[in-house]
CSV table of C-alpha atoms in Angstrom, one decimal:
chain,number,residue,atom,x,y,z
A,1,UNK,CA,91.5,124.8,94.9
A,2,UNK,CA,88.8,127.3,94.7
A,3,UNK,CA,85.7,126.7,96.7
A,4,UNK,CA,83.7,127.5,93.6
A,5,UNK,CA,84.6,124.1,92.4
A,6,UNK,CA,81.3,122.8,93.7
A,7,UNK,CA,79.5,124.9,91.0
A,8,UNK,CA,81.3,123.2,88.2
A,9,UNK,CA,79.2,120.0,88.4
A,10,UNK,CA,75.8,121.6,88.2
A,11,UNK,CA,73.1,122.1,90.8
A,12,UNK,CA,71.8,118.5,90.5
A,13,UNK,CA,75.2,117.2,91.7
A,14,UNK,CA,75.5,119.7,94.6
A,15,UNK,CA,75.4,117.3,97.5
A,16,UNK,CA,78.1,115.0,96.0
A,17,UNK,CA,80.1,117.9,94.8
A,18,UNK,CA,80.1,119.6,98.2
A,19,UNK,CA,81.6,116.5,99.9
A,20,UNK,CA,84.2,116.2,97.1
A,21,UNK,CA,85.2,119.8,97.7
A,22,UNK,CA,85.5,119.1,101.4
A,23,UNK,CA,87.8,116.2,100.8
A,24,UNK,CA,90.0,117.5,98.0
A,25,UNK,CA,92.0,120.1,99.9
A,26,UNK,CA,95.7,119.5,99.3
A,27,UNK,CA,96.4,123.2,99.0
A,28,UNK,CA,93.3,125.3,98.8
A,29,UNK,CA,93.4,128.7,97.2
A,30,UNK,CA,90.5,130.7,98.6
A,31,UNK,CA,90.9,133.7,96.4
A,32,UNK,CA,88.1,132.8,94.0
A,33,UNK,CA,87.9,136.4,92.8
A,34,UNK,CA,91.2,136.3,90.9
A,35,UNK,CA,91.1,135.8,87.1
A,36,UNK,CA,92.5,132.4,86.1
A,37,UNK,CA,95.9,132.9,84.5
A,38,UNK,CA,99.2,131.1,84.3
A,39,UNK,CA,101.0,134.4,83.4
A,40,UNK,CA,102.8,135.0,86.6
A,41,UNK,CA,105.8,137.5,86.4
A,42,UNK,CA,106.5,138.7,89.9
A,43,UNK,CA,105.9,136.7,93.0
A,44,UNK,CA,106.8,137.1,96.7
A,45,UNK,CA,107.3,135.0,99.7
A,46,UNK,CA,109.0,135.1,103.1
A,47,UNK,CA,112.3,133.7,104.4
A,48,UNK,CA,114.3,134.0,107.6
A,49,UNK,CA,118.0,134.3,108.5
A,50,UNK,CA,119.9,131.2,109.7
A,51,UNK,CA,123.4,132.5,109.8
A,52,UNK,CA,125.2,135.7,110.7
A,53,UNK,CA,126.7,136.0,107.2
A,54,UNK,CA,123.2,136.5,105.7
A,55,UNK,CA,122.1,133.0,104.7
A,56,UNK,CA,118.4,132.4,104.8
A,57,UNK,CA,115.9,129.7,104.4
A,58,UNK,CA,112.7,129.8,102.3
A,59,UNK,CA,110.5,127.5,100.3
A,60,UNK,CA,111.7,126.0,97.0
A,61,UNK,CA,108.4,127.0,95.4
A,62,UNK,CA,109.2,130.6,96.3
A,63,UNK,CA,112.4,130.7,94.3
A,64,UNK,CA,111.6,128.2,91.6
A,65,UNK,CA,112.2,129.6,88.0
A,66,UNK,CA,113.4,132.9,89.3
A,67,UNK,CA,115.5,135.0,87.0
A,68,UNK,CA,116.3,137.5,89.8
A,69,UNK,CA,115.9,137.3,93.5
A,70,UNK,CA,115.7,140.3,95.8
A,71,UNK,CA,115.3,140.3,99.6
A,72,UNK,CA,114.3,143.0,102.0
A,73,UNK,CA,114.9,143.1,105.7
A,74,UNK,CA,113.5,146.3,107.3
A,75,UNK,CA,114.9,149.2,105.4
A,76,UNK,CA,117.8,147.1,103.9
A,77,UNK,CA,117.5,145.3,100.6
A,78,UNK,CA,119.8,143.4,98.3
A,79,UNK,CA,120.2,140.6,95.8
A,80,UNK,CA,120.1,136.9,96.8
A,81,UNK,CA,121.4,133.7,95.1
A,82,UNK,CA,120.4,130.1,95.6
A,83,UNK,CA,123.0,128.0,97.4
A,84,UNK,CA,121.1,124.8,97.6
A,85,UNK,CA,117.6,123.3,97.3
A,86,UNK,CA,115.7,120.4,98.8
A,87,UNK,CA,112.7,120.1,96.4
A,88,UNK,CA,111.4,117.0,98.2
A,89,UNK,CA,110.7,119.1,101.3
A,90,UNK,CA,110.1,122.4,99.5
A,91,UNK,CA,113.1,124.1,101.0
A,92,UNK,CA,115.8,126.4,99.6
A,93,UNK,CA,118.9,128.0,101.1
A,94,UNK,CA,119.9,131.5,99.9
A,95,UNK,CA,122.9,133.7,100.3
A,96,UNK,CA,122.6,137.4,100.7
A,97,UNK,CA,124.9,140.3,101.5
A,98,UNK,CA,122.7,141.5,104.4
A,99,UNK,CA,124.0,141.3,107.9
A,100,UNK,CA,121.1,140.2,110.2
A,101,UNK,CA,120.7,141.6,113.7
A,102,UNK,CA,119.4,138.2,114.8
A,103,UNK,CA,119.2,134.6,113.4
A,104,UNK,CA,116.9,131.7,114.0
A,105,UNK,CA,117.1,129.7,117.3
A,106,UNK,CA,116.1,126.1,116.6
A,107,UNK,CA,114.2,123.3,118.3
A,108,UNK,CA,114.0,119.8,116.8
A,109,UNK,CA,110.9,118.3,118.4
A,110,UNK,CA,107.2,119.2,118.5
A,111,UNK,CA,104.5,118.7,121.1
A,112,UNK,CA,100.9,118.1,120.2
A,113,UNK,CA,98.7,121.1,120.8
A,114,UNK,CA,101.6,123.5,121.6
A,115,UNK,CA,101.0,127.1,120.3
A,116,UNK,CA,102.8,128.4,117.2
A,117,UNK,CA,103.1,131.7,115.5
A,118,UNK,CA,103.8,132.3,111.8
A,119,UNK,CA,104.9,135.8,110.7
A,120,UNK,CA,105.4,136.8,107.1
A,121,UNK,CA,104.7,139.2,104.2
A,122,UNK,CA,101.5,138.8,102.3
A,123,UNK,CA,100.9,141.1,99.2
A,124,UNK,CA,100.0,144.0,101.4
A,125,UNK,CA,102.0,144.7,104.6
A,126,UNK,CA,102.9,142.1,107.1
A,127,UNK,CA,101.0,139.5,109.1
A,128,UNK,CA,101.2,137.2,112.1
A,129,UNK,CA,99.0,134.1,112.3
A,130,UNK,CA,98.2,131.9,115.3
A,131,UNK,CA,98.0,128.1,115.4
A,132,UNK,CA,98.6,125.0,117.4
A,133,UNK,CA,100.6,121.9,116.5
A,134,UNK,CA,98.7,118.8,115.3
A,135,UNK,CA,101.7,116.7,114.7
A,136,UNK,CA,104.3,115.4,112.2
A,137,UNK,CA,103.2,113.2,109.2
A,138,UNK,CA,103.9,112.8,105.5
A,139,UNK,CA,107.0,111.7,103.7
A,140,UNK,CA,109.7,110.6,106.2
A,141,UNK,CA,107.6,112.3,108.9
A,142,UNK,CA,108.9,115.7,107.8
A,143,UNK,CA,105.5,117.4,107.3
A,144,UNK,CA,104.4,119.6,110.2
A,145,UNK,CA,100.6,120.2,110.4
A,146,UNK,CA,99.0,122.8,112.6
A,147,UNK,CA,95.6,124.2,113.1
A,148,UNK,CA,95.8,127.8,112.1
A,149,UNK,CA,93.9,131.0,111.3
A,150,UNK,CA,95.1,134.0,109.3
A,151,UNK,CA,97.9,132.8,106.9
A,152,UNK,CA,97.9,134.4,103.4
A,153,UNK,CA,99.7,133.9,100.1
A,154,UNK,CA,103.1,135.5,100.4
A,155,UNK,CA,103.8,134.0,103.8
A,156,UNK,CA,105.3,130.8,102.4
A,157,UNK,CA,108.8,130.3,103.7
A,158,UNK,CA,108.1,131.9,107.1
A,159,UNK,CA,109.5,130.4,110.3
A,160,UNK,CA,107.0,128.4,112.4
A,161,UNK,CA,107.9,129.5,115.9
A,162,UNK,CA,106.9,127.9,119.2
A,163,UNK,CA,105.7,129.5,122.3
A,164,UNK,CA,109.2,130.4,123.4
A,165,UNK,CA,110.2,131.9,120.0
A,166,UNK,CA,112.2,128.9,118.8
A,167,UNK,CA,111.9,127.7,115.1
A,168,UNK,CA,110.3,124.3,114.8
A,169,UNK,CA,109.4,124.4,111.1
A,170,UNK,CA,109.1,126.3,107.8
A,171,UNK,CA,105.6,127.2,106.6
A,172,UNK,CA,104.8,125.8,103.1
A,173,UNK,CA,101.1,126.5,102.6
A,174,UNK,CA,97.6,125.6,103.7
A,175,UNK,CA,95.6,122.4,103.6
A,176,UNK,CA,92.0,123.4,103.4
A,177,UNK,CA,90.6,126.4,105.2
A,178,UNK,CA,91.9,125.4,108.7
A,179,UNK,CA,95.3,123.5,108.5
A,180,UNK,CA,98.7,124.9,107.9
A,181,UNK,CA,101.5,122.7,106.7
A,182,UNK,CA,105.2,123.1,106.8
A,183,UNK,CA,108.5,121.3,106.6
A,184,UNK,CA,109.7,120.2,110.1
A,185,UNK,CA,113.0,121.6,111.5
A,186,UNK,CA,114.8,118.3,111.1
A,187,UNK,CA,114.3,118.5,107.3
A,188,UNK,CA,115.8,122.0,107.5
A,189,UNK,CA,118.7,120.8,109.6
A,190,UNK,CA,119.6,118.2,107.0
A,191,UNK,CA,119.8,120.9,104.3
A,192,UNK,CA,121.9,123.2,106.5
A,193,UNK,CA,124.2,120.3,107.5
A,194,UNK,CA,124.9,119.5,103.8
A,195,UNK,CA,126.0,123.0,103.1
A,196,UNK,CA,128.1,123.9,106.1
A,197,UNK,CA,125.6,126.1,108.0
A,198,UNK,CA,125.6,125.6,111.7
A,199,UNK,CA,122.2,125.3,113.4
A,200,UNK,CA,122.7,124.2,117.1
A,201,UNK,CA,119.6,123.5,119.1
A,202,UNK,CA,118.8,126.3,121.5
A,203,UNK,CA,118.0,125.8,125.1
A,204,UNK,CA,114.3,125.5,125.4
A,205,UNK,CA,112.9,128.9,126.2
A,206,UNK,CA,110.2,129.7,128.7
A,207,UNK,CA,106.9,130.8,127.2
A,208,UNK,CA,106.7,134.4,126.1
A,209,UNK,CA,103.9,136.6,124.9
A,210,UNK,CA,102.6,136.5,121.4
A,211,UNK,CA,103.9,140.1,120.9
A,212,UNK,CA,107.4,139.1,122.0
A,213,UNK,CA,107.3,136.1,119.6
A,214,UNK,CA,106.3,138.4,116.8
A,215,UNK,CA,109.2,140.8,117.6
A,216,UNK,CA,111.7,137.8,117.5
A,217,UNK,CA,110.1,136.8,114.2
A,218,UNK,CA,110.4,140.3,112.7
A,219,UNK,CA,114.1,140.4,113.6
A,220,UNK,CA,114.9,137.3,111.6
A,221,UNK,CA,112.3,137.5,108.8
A,222,UNK,CA,112.9,138.6,105.2
A,223,UNK,CA,110.7,139.5,102.3
A,224,UNK,CA,111.7,137.5,99.2
A,225,UNK,CA,110.8,138.9,95.8
A,226,UNK,CA,111.1,136.8,92.7
A,227,UNK,CA,111.3,138.0,89.1
A,228,UNK,CA,110.3,134.9,87.1
A,229,UNK,CA,112.0,134.0,83.9
A,230,UNK,CA,110.1,133.0,80.9
A,231,UNK,CA,111.3,129.4,80.9
A,232,UNK,CA,108.7,127.7,83.1
A,233,UNK,CA,106.3,128.2,85.9
A,234,UNK,CA,104.9,124.7,85.6
A,235,UNK,CA,105.8,123.8,89.1
A,236,UNK,CA,103.9,126.7,90.6
A,237,UNK,CA,100.9,126.2,88.3
A,238,UNK,CA,100.7,122.5,89.0
A,239,UNK,CA,100.7,123.1,92.8
A,240,UNK,CA,98.7,126.3,92.6
A,241,UNK,CA,101.3,127.6,95.0
A,242,UNK,CA,101.3,130.9,96.8
A,243,UNK,CA,97.7,131.7,96.1
A,244,UNK,CA,98.0,131.0,92.3
A,245,UNK,CA,94.6,130.3,90.8
A,246,UNK,CA,94.4,128.7,87.4
A,247,UNK,CA,91.9,126.6,85.5
A,248,UNK,CA,91.9,122.9,86.1
A,249,UNK,CA,92.9,122.3,82.5
A,250,UNK,CA,96.0,124.6,82.9
A,251,UNK,CA,96.9,122.9,86.2
A,252,UNK,CA,96.7,119.4,84.7
A,253,UNK,CA,98.7,120.5,81.6
A,254,UNK,CA,101.4,121.9,83.9
A,255,UNK,CA,101.4,118.8,86.1
A,256,UNK,CA,101.6,116.5,83.0
A,257,UNK,CA,104.8,118.3,82.0
A,258,UNK,CA,106.3,118.7,85.5
A,259,UNK,CA,105.6,115.3,87.2
A,260,UNK,CA,107.6,113.2,84.7
A,261,UNK,CA,110.5,115.7,84.6
A,262,UNK,CA,112.2,114.1,87.5
A,263,UNK,CA,112.9,117.4,89.2
A,264,UNK,CA,110.7,116.6,92.2
A,265,UNK,CA,110.4,113.8,94.7
A,266,UNK,CA,109.2,113.3,98.3
A,267,UNK,CA,106.5,115.5,99.8
A,268,UNK,CA,106.5,118.0,97.0
A,269,UNK,CA,105.9,115.4,94.3
A,270,UNK,CA,103.2,113.8,96.4
A,271,UNK,CA,101.4,117.1,96.7
A,272,UNK,CA,101.6,117.5,92.9
A,273,UNK,CA,99.8,114.2,92.5
A,274,UNK,CA,97.1,115.2,94.9
A,275,UNK,CA,96.6,118.5,93.3
A,276,UNK,CA,96.3,116.9,89.8
A,277,UNK,CA,93.8,114.4,91.3
A,278,UNK,CA,91.7,117.3,92.6
A,279,UNK,CA,91.7,118.9,89.1
A,280,UNK,CA,90.9,115.6,87.4
A,281,UNK,CA,88.0,114.9,89.8
A,282,UNK,CA,86.5,118.4,89.4
A,283,UNK,CA,86.4,117.5,85.7
A,284,UNK,CA,84.8,114.1,86.6
A,285,UNK,CA,87.8,112.2,85.2
A,286,UNK,CA,87.5,109.6,87.9
A,287,UNK,CA,89.9,107.0,86.7
A,288,UNK,CA,92.7,109.6,86.3
A,289,UNK,CA,92.0,111.0,89.7
A,290,UNK,CA,92.2,107.5,91.3
A,291,UNK,CA,95.5,106.9,89.5
A,292,UNK,CA,97.0,110.0,91.0
A,293,UNK,CA,95.6,109.2,94.5
A,294,UNK,CA,97.4,105.8,94.3
A,295,UNK,CA,100.6,107.4,93.0
A,296,UNK,CA,100.6,109.8,95.9
A,297,UNK,CA,100.1,106.9,98.3
A,298,UNK,CA,103.1,105.1,96.9
A,299,UNK,CA,105.3,108.0,98.0
A,300,UNK,CA,103.9,108.1,101.5
A,301,UNK,CA,100.6,106.9,103.1
A,302,UNK,CA,99.3,110.1,104.7
A,303,UNK,CA,95.8,111.0,105.7
A,304,UNK,CA,95.4,113.2,102.7
A,305,UNK,CA,95.9,110.3,100.3
A,306,UNK,CA,93.0,108.5,102.1
A,307,UNK,CA,90.9,111.6,101.7
A,308,UNK,CA,91.9,111.7,98.0
A,309,UNK,CA,90.6,108.1,97.6
A,310,UNK,CA,87.5,109.0,99.6
A,311,UNK,CA,86.7,111.8,97.2
A,312,UNK,CA,86.9,109.4,94.2
A,313,UNK,CA,84.5,107.0,95.9
A,314,UNK,CA,82.1,110.0,96.5
A,315,UNK,CA,82.1,110.7,92.8
A,316,UNK,CA,81.5,107.0,92.1
A,317,UNK,CA,78.6,106.9,94.6
A,318,UNK,CA,80.3,104.2,96.7
A,319,UNK,CA,79.4,105.9,100.0
A,320,UNK,CA,80.3,102.9,102.2
A,321,UNK,CA,83.9,103.0,100.8
A,322,UNK,CA,84.0,106.8,101.5
A,323,UNK,CA,83.6,106.2,105.2
A,324,UNK,CA,86.1,103.3,105.1
A,325,UNK,CA,88.8,105.6,103.5
A,326,UNK,CA,88.0,108.3,106.0
A,327,UNK,CA,88.4,105.8,108.8
A,328,UNK,CA,91.9,105.1,107.5
A,329,UNK,CA,92.7,108.8,107.2
A,330,UNK,CA,91.8,109.3,110.9
A,331,UNK,CA,93.7,106.2,111.9
A,332,UNK,CA,96.8,107.5,110.1
A,333,UNK,CA,96.5,111.0,111.5
A,334,UNK,CA,93.9,111.3,114.3
A,335,UNK,CA,93.9,115.1,114.3
A,336,UNK,CA,93.2,115.5,110.6
A,337,UNK,CA,90.3,117.9,111.1
A,338,UNK,CA,89.4,117.8,107.4
A,339,UNK,CA,89.0,114.0,107.5
A,340,UNK,CA,87.0,114.2,110.7
A,341,UNK,CA,84.7,116.9,109.2
A,342,UNK,CA,84.3,115.0,106.0
A,343,UNK,CA,83.5,111.8,107.8
A,344,UNK,CA,80.9,113.7,109.8
A,345,UNK,CA,79.4,115.0,106.5
A,346,UNK,CA,79.3,111.4,105.2
A,347,UNK,CA,77.5,110.2,108.4
A,348,UNK,CA,75.1,113.1,108.1
A,349,UNK,CA,74.3,112.2,104.5
A,350,UNK,CA,73.4,108.7,105.8
A,351,UNK,CA,71.3,110.2,108.6
A,352,UNK,CA,73.7,108.7,111.2
A,353,UNK,CA,73.5,111.7,113.4
A,354,UNK,CA,75.2,110.2,116.5
A,355,UNK,CA,78.4,109.4,114.6
A,356,UNK,CA,78.2,112.7,112.6
A,357,UNK,CA,78.0,114.7,115.8
A,358,UNK,CA,80.9,112.8,117.4
A,359,UNK,CA,83.2,113.6,114.5
A,360,UNK,CA,82.2,117.2,114.1
A,361,UNK,CA,82.5,117.8,117.9
A,362,UNK,CA,86.1,116.4,117.7
A,363,UNK,CA,87.0,118.5,114.7
A,364,UNK,CA,85.7,121.7,116.3
A,365,UNK,CA,87.5,120.9,119.6
A,366,UNK,CA,90.8,120.6,117.7
A,367,UNK,CA,90.1,123.6,115.5
A,368,UNK,CA,87.5,126.0,117.0
A,369,UNK,CA,87.7,128.3,114.0
A,370,UNK,CA,86.8,125.6,111.5
A,371,UNK,CA,83.8,127.3,110.0
A,372,UNK,CA,82.7,124.5,107.7
A,373,UNK,CA,82.7,122.0,110.6
A,374,UNK,CA,80.5,124.4,112.6
A,375,UNK,CA,78.2,124.7,109.6
A,376,UNK,CA,77.9,120.9,109.3
A,377,UNK,CA,77.3,120.5,113.1
A,378,UNK,CA,74.6,123.1,112.8
A,379,UNK,CA,73.0,121.0,110.1
A,380,UNK,CA,73.1,118.0,112.5
A,381,UNK,CA,71.4,120.0,115.2
A,382,UNK,CA,68.8,121.1,112.7
A,383,UNK,CA,68.1,117.5,111.8
A,384,UNK,CA,67.7,116.8,115.5
A,385,UNK,CA,65.2,119.7,115.7
A,386,UNK,CA,67.5,121.6,118.1
A,387,UNK,CA,67.0,124.8,116.2
A,388,UNK,CA,68.6,127.2,118.8
A,389,UNK,CA,71.8,125.2,118.8
A,390,UNK,CA,71.8,125.1,115.0
A,391,UNK,CA,71.5,128.8,114.8
A,392,UNK,CA,74.3,129.3,117.4
A,393,UNK,CA,76.7,127.2,115.2
A,394,UNK,CA,75.6,129.0,112.0
A,395,UNK,CA,76.1,132.3,113.8
A,396,UNK,CA,79.7,131.3,114.7
A,397,UNK,CA,80.4,130.0,111.2
A,398,UNK,CA,79.1,133.2,109.6
A,399,UNK,CA,81.2,135.4,111.9
A,400,UNK,CA,84.3,133.5,111.0
A,401,UNK,CA,83.6,133.8,107.3
A,402,UNK,CA,82.8,137.5,107.6
A,403,UNK,CA,86.1,138.0,109.4
A,404,UNK,CA,87.9,136.0,106.8
A,405,UNK,CA,86.5,138.2,104.0
A,406,UNK,CA,89.3,140.6,104.8
A,407,UNK,CA,91.7,137.9,103.7
A,408,UNK,CA,89.9,135.7,101.2
A,409,UNK,CA,86.8,135.5,99.0
A,410,UNK,CA,84.8,132.4,100.1
A,411,UNK,CA,81.4,132.9,98.3
A,412,UNK,CA,80.2,129.3,98.2
A,413,UNK,CA,81.0,128.6,101.9
A,414,UNK,CA,79.3,131.8,103.1
A,415,UNK,CA,76.3,131.2,100.9
A,416,UNK,CA,75.9,127.7,102.3
A,417,UNK,CA,75.9,128.7,105.9
A,418,UNK,CA,73.6,131.6,105.3
A,419,UNK,CA,71.1,129.3,103.6
A,420,UNK,CA,71.5,126.8,106.4
A,421,UNK,CA,70.8,129.4,109.1
A,422,UNK,CA,67.8,130.6,107.0
A,423,UNK,CA,66.4,127.0,107.2
A,424,UNK,CA,66.8,127.0,110.9
A,425,UNK,CA,65.1,130.3,111.4
A,426,UNK,CA,62.3,129.1,109.2
A,427,UNK,CA,61.9,126.0,111.3
A,428,UNK,CA,61.6,128.2,114.4
A,429,UNK,CA,58.9,130.3,112.7
A,430,UNK,CA,61.2,133.4,112.3
A,431,UNK,CA,60.3,133.9,108.7
A,432,UNK,CA,61.6,137.5,108.4
A,433,UNK,CA,65.1,136.4,109.5
A,434,UNK,CA,64.9,133.4,107.2
A,435,UNK,CA,64.2,135.6,104.2
A,436,UNK,CA,66.9,138.1,105.2
A,437,UNK,CA,69.5,135.2,105.2
A,438,UNK,CA,68.3,133.9,101.9
A,439,UNK,CA,68.6,137.4,100.5
A,440,UNK,CA,72.2,137.6,101.6
A,441,UNK,CA,73.0,134.1,100.2
A,442,UNK,CA,71.4,134.9,96.9
A,443,UNK,CA,73.3,138.2,96.7
A,444,UNK,CA,76.5,136.1,96.9
A,445,UNK,CA,75.4,133.4,94.4
A,446,UNK,CA,72.6,135.0,92.4
A,447,UNK,CA,71.9,132.0,90.1
A,448,UNK,CA,71.9,129.2,92.7
A,449,UNK,CA,68.4,127.7,92.2
A,450,UNK,CA,68.3,125.8,95.4
A,451,UNK,CA,68.5,129.0,97.4
A,452,UNK,CA,65.9,130.8,95.2
A,453,UNK,CA,63.5,127.9,95.5
A,454,UNK,CA,64.0,127.8,99.3
A,455,UNK,CA,63.2,131.5,99.6
A,456,UNK,CA,60.1,131.0,97.4
A,457,UNK,CA,58.9,128.3,99.9
A,458,UNK,CA,59.4,130.6,102.8
A,459,UNK,CA,57.6,133.5,101.0
A,460,UNK,CA,54.7,131.2,100.2
A,461,UNK,CA,54.4,130.1,103.8
A,462,UNK,CA,54.5,133.7,104.8
A,463,UNK,CA,51.5,134.2,102.4
A,464,UNK,CA,53.5,136.3,100.0
A,465,UNK,CA,52.4,134.2,97.1
A,466,UNK,CA,53.0,136.8,94.4
A,467,UNK,CA,56.7,137.1,95.2
A,468,UNK,CA,57.0,133.3,95.6
A,469,UNK,CA,55.6,132.7,92.1
A,470,UNK,CA,58.1,135.3,90.7
A,471,UNK,CA,60.9,133.5,92.4
A,472,UNK,CA,59.9,130.1,90.9
A,473,UNK,CA,59.6,131.7,87.5
A,474,UNK,CA,63.2,132.7,88.0
A,475,UNK,CA,64.1,129.1,88.8
A,476,UNK,CA,62.5,128.0,85.5
A,477,UNK,CA,64.5,130.6,83.6
A,478,UNK,CA,67.6,129.2,85.1
A,479,UNK,CA,66.7,125.6,84.9
A,480,UNK,CA,63.8,124.8,82.6
A,481,UNK,CA,63.7,121.2,83.8
A,482,UNK,CA,62.1,122.5,87.1
A,483,UNK,CA,59.0,123.8,85.3
A,484,UNK,CA,56.8,121.8,87.6
A,485,UNK,CA,57.9,124.0,90.5
A,486,UNK,CA,55.4,126.8,89.7
A,487,UNK,CA,52.2,124.7,90.1
A,488,UNK,CA,49.7,126.9,91.7
A,489,UNK,CA,47.3,124.1,92.5
A,490,UNK,CA,49.4,122.7,95.3
A,491,UNK,CA,51.6,124.0,98.1
A,492,UNK,CA,55.1,124.8,97.0
A,493,UNK,CA,58.0,122.5,97.7
A,494,UNK,CA,61.6,122.2,96.7
A,495,UNK,CA,61.9,120.6,93.3
A,496,UNK,CA,63.2,117.1,93.7
A,497,UNK,CA,66.0,117.7,91.2
A,498,UNK,CA,67.5,120.3,93.5
A,499,UNK,CA,69.7,119.1,96.2
A,500,UNK,CA,71.5,121.4,98.7
A,501,UNK,CA,75.0,120.9,100.0
A,502,UNK,CA,75.3,118.9,103.2
């Protein structure tokens, strides 16, 4: 889901839309700069060797609808064919004619908070991402969640390796900006068992350095390239898999064809329902979204199904039920940092600053690189008039988004946190810094009237009334309903129709 979703509902709905966007994150695609298109012809992913005769594991969505599969390991390349699939867990077993120098060493358990490394092949070059285990959840407990930074489209199918270089899962994709998800090693073991591929558990290895883990990952990892046939890419489009970005209408159409087909079950079908719910809700088709949330819950009650219901209640304005659903999400999976952050945002919207701070502190403790949680905590500090602490959190969030620009385009999120820091600077009396941050936010989203109006207020307080009037004239051109904003008889204030995101 593109973070630009919050713009689809209009500025007057910004606060509600922002919370919906925070909640609806089954598989976020942050590349909002891509043109929406379902015309996908060549895709890539990652896999890793599991046998000395060249068999490898990858994701089902990496090889779905492929007319031709090619794999590359170092300087060697060759064709691949599909031996078996497990669409429920998004896994596929391939055969190749390559002879690996090393194969995966397996472990069939996970420990909360243990470090993991994911190595794979994004569109340009190669990449290793860090993370730490949050736990197993989802359908049959086969979904592995971990707090992560740095994964990119193209890394789907990578081995998730523990601190000793043993494989504990297969990376599937992202849930939101901060959680990676994968199929656990026990799901992979069942597929390998069914097709005569040995996978003995290795002796647990002593911890090794990240660079050594990456070297082990490089030795087993394979770039998987798929030439799609013209028959169907509905599964990819419905899930928005691998960084695919399409319009909500196209995603819904693809899901409407694919979900009844019977080709999918388990976790993969559940994620399709959640993705379609997200698309329905962004179109404000509330009843259809609720139906999909309920369908996902029938497959497996996971924290993300509770988040899905919470997003529906946000759209309905039933804010008490939002917190009830988020309570359930946290009960089901206590380390769901998206649910914790969303509940913190809901408490903030109710001005319950104590509970908001507790949830956001916990989310940030679990995932220190969760920029949106830092932004929200900064907003709580600002409400408490602790401006220095607010600025410190906004600084951290902006630094994370600036770093992430190398990987993704996140215009709405960056604009939000810049505007929030501008508010904090203004409250401290540092008006030049406030205007500079508003300048940056407006450069990112030039037509967002809440930011333009806020900059006008600061300019007016700074006695630059001519520029302030020009800014509010611009607001009127963008939203004529805010014509009262330019009254010169009274001090400026934010038009009541304009609400900023939490």
